CSV table of C-alpha atoms in Angstrom, one decimal:
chain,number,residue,atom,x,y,z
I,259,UNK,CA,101.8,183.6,143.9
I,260,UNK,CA,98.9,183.9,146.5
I,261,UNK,CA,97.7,186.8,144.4
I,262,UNK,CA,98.2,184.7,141.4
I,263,UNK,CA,96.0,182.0,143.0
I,264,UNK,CA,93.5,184.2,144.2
I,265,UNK,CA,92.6,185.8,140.6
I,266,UNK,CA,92.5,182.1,139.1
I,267,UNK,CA,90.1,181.4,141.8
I,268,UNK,CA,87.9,184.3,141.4
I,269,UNK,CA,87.7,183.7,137.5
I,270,UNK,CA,87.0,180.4,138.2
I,271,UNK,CA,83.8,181.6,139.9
I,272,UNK,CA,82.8,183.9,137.8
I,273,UNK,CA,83.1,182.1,134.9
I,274,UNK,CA,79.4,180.2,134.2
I,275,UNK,CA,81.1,177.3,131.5
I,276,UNK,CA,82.5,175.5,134.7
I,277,UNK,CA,80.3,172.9,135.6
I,278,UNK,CA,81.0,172.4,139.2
I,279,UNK,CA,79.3,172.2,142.0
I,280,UNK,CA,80.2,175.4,144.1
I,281,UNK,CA,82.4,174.9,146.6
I,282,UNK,CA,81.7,178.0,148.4
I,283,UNK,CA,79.0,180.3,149.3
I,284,UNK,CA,78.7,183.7,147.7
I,285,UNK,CA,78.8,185.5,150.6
I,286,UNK,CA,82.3,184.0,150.8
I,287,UNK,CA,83.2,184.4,147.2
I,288,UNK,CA,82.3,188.2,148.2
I,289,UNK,CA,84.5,188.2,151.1
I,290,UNK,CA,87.9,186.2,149.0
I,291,UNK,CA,87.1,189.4,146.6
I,292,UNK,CA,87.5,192.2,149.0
I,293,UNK,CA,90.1,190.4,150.2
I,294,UNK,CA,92.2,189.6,147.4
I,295,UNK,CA,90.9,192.8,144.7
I,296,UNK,CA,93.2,195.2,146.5
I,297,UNK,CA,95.9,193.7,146.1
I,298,UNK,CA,95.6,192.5,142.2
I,299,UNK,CA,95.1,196.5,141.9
I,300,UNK,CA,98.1,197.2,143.3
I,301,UNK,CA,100.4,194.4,141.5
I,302,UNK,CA,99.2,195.3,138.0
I,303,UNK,CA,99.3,199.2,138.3
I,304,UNK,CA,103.4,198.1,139.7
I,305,UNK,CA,103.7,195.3,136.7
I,306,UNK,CA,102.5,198.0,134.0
I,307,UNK,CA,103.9,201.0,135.5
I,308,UNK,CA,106.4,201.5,132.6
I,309,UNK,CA,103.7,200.8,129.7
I,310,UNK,CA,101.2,203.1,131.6
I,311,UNK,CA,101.1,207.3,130.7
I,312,UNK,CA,101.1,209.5,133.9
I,313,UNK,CA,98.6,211.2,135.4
I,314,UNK,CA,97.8,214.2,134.9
């Protein structure tokens, strides 16, 4: 869920249609990013696993 959140959050930044005013500064928008980026990584590679090929 907290990863869940985190993605919503960073799309909700990145994305330039939302007309609010920013909430947070971008050197903390960087910082939730490397924060939260490793771990999105590593929950989709486990999610798709099964759909992915294997390395070679």
């Amino acid at each position: 869920m907290k990863i869940t959140a985190a993605f919503v959050a960073i799309a909700l930044l990145a994305s330039p249609a939302v007309a609010q005013p920013r909430c947070i500064t971008g050197p903390e928008a960087e910082s939730l990013t490397l924060v939260a980026m490793p771990d999105i990584i590593r929950e989709t590679g486990r999610v798709c696993a099964a759909q992915l090929p294997r390395p070679a």
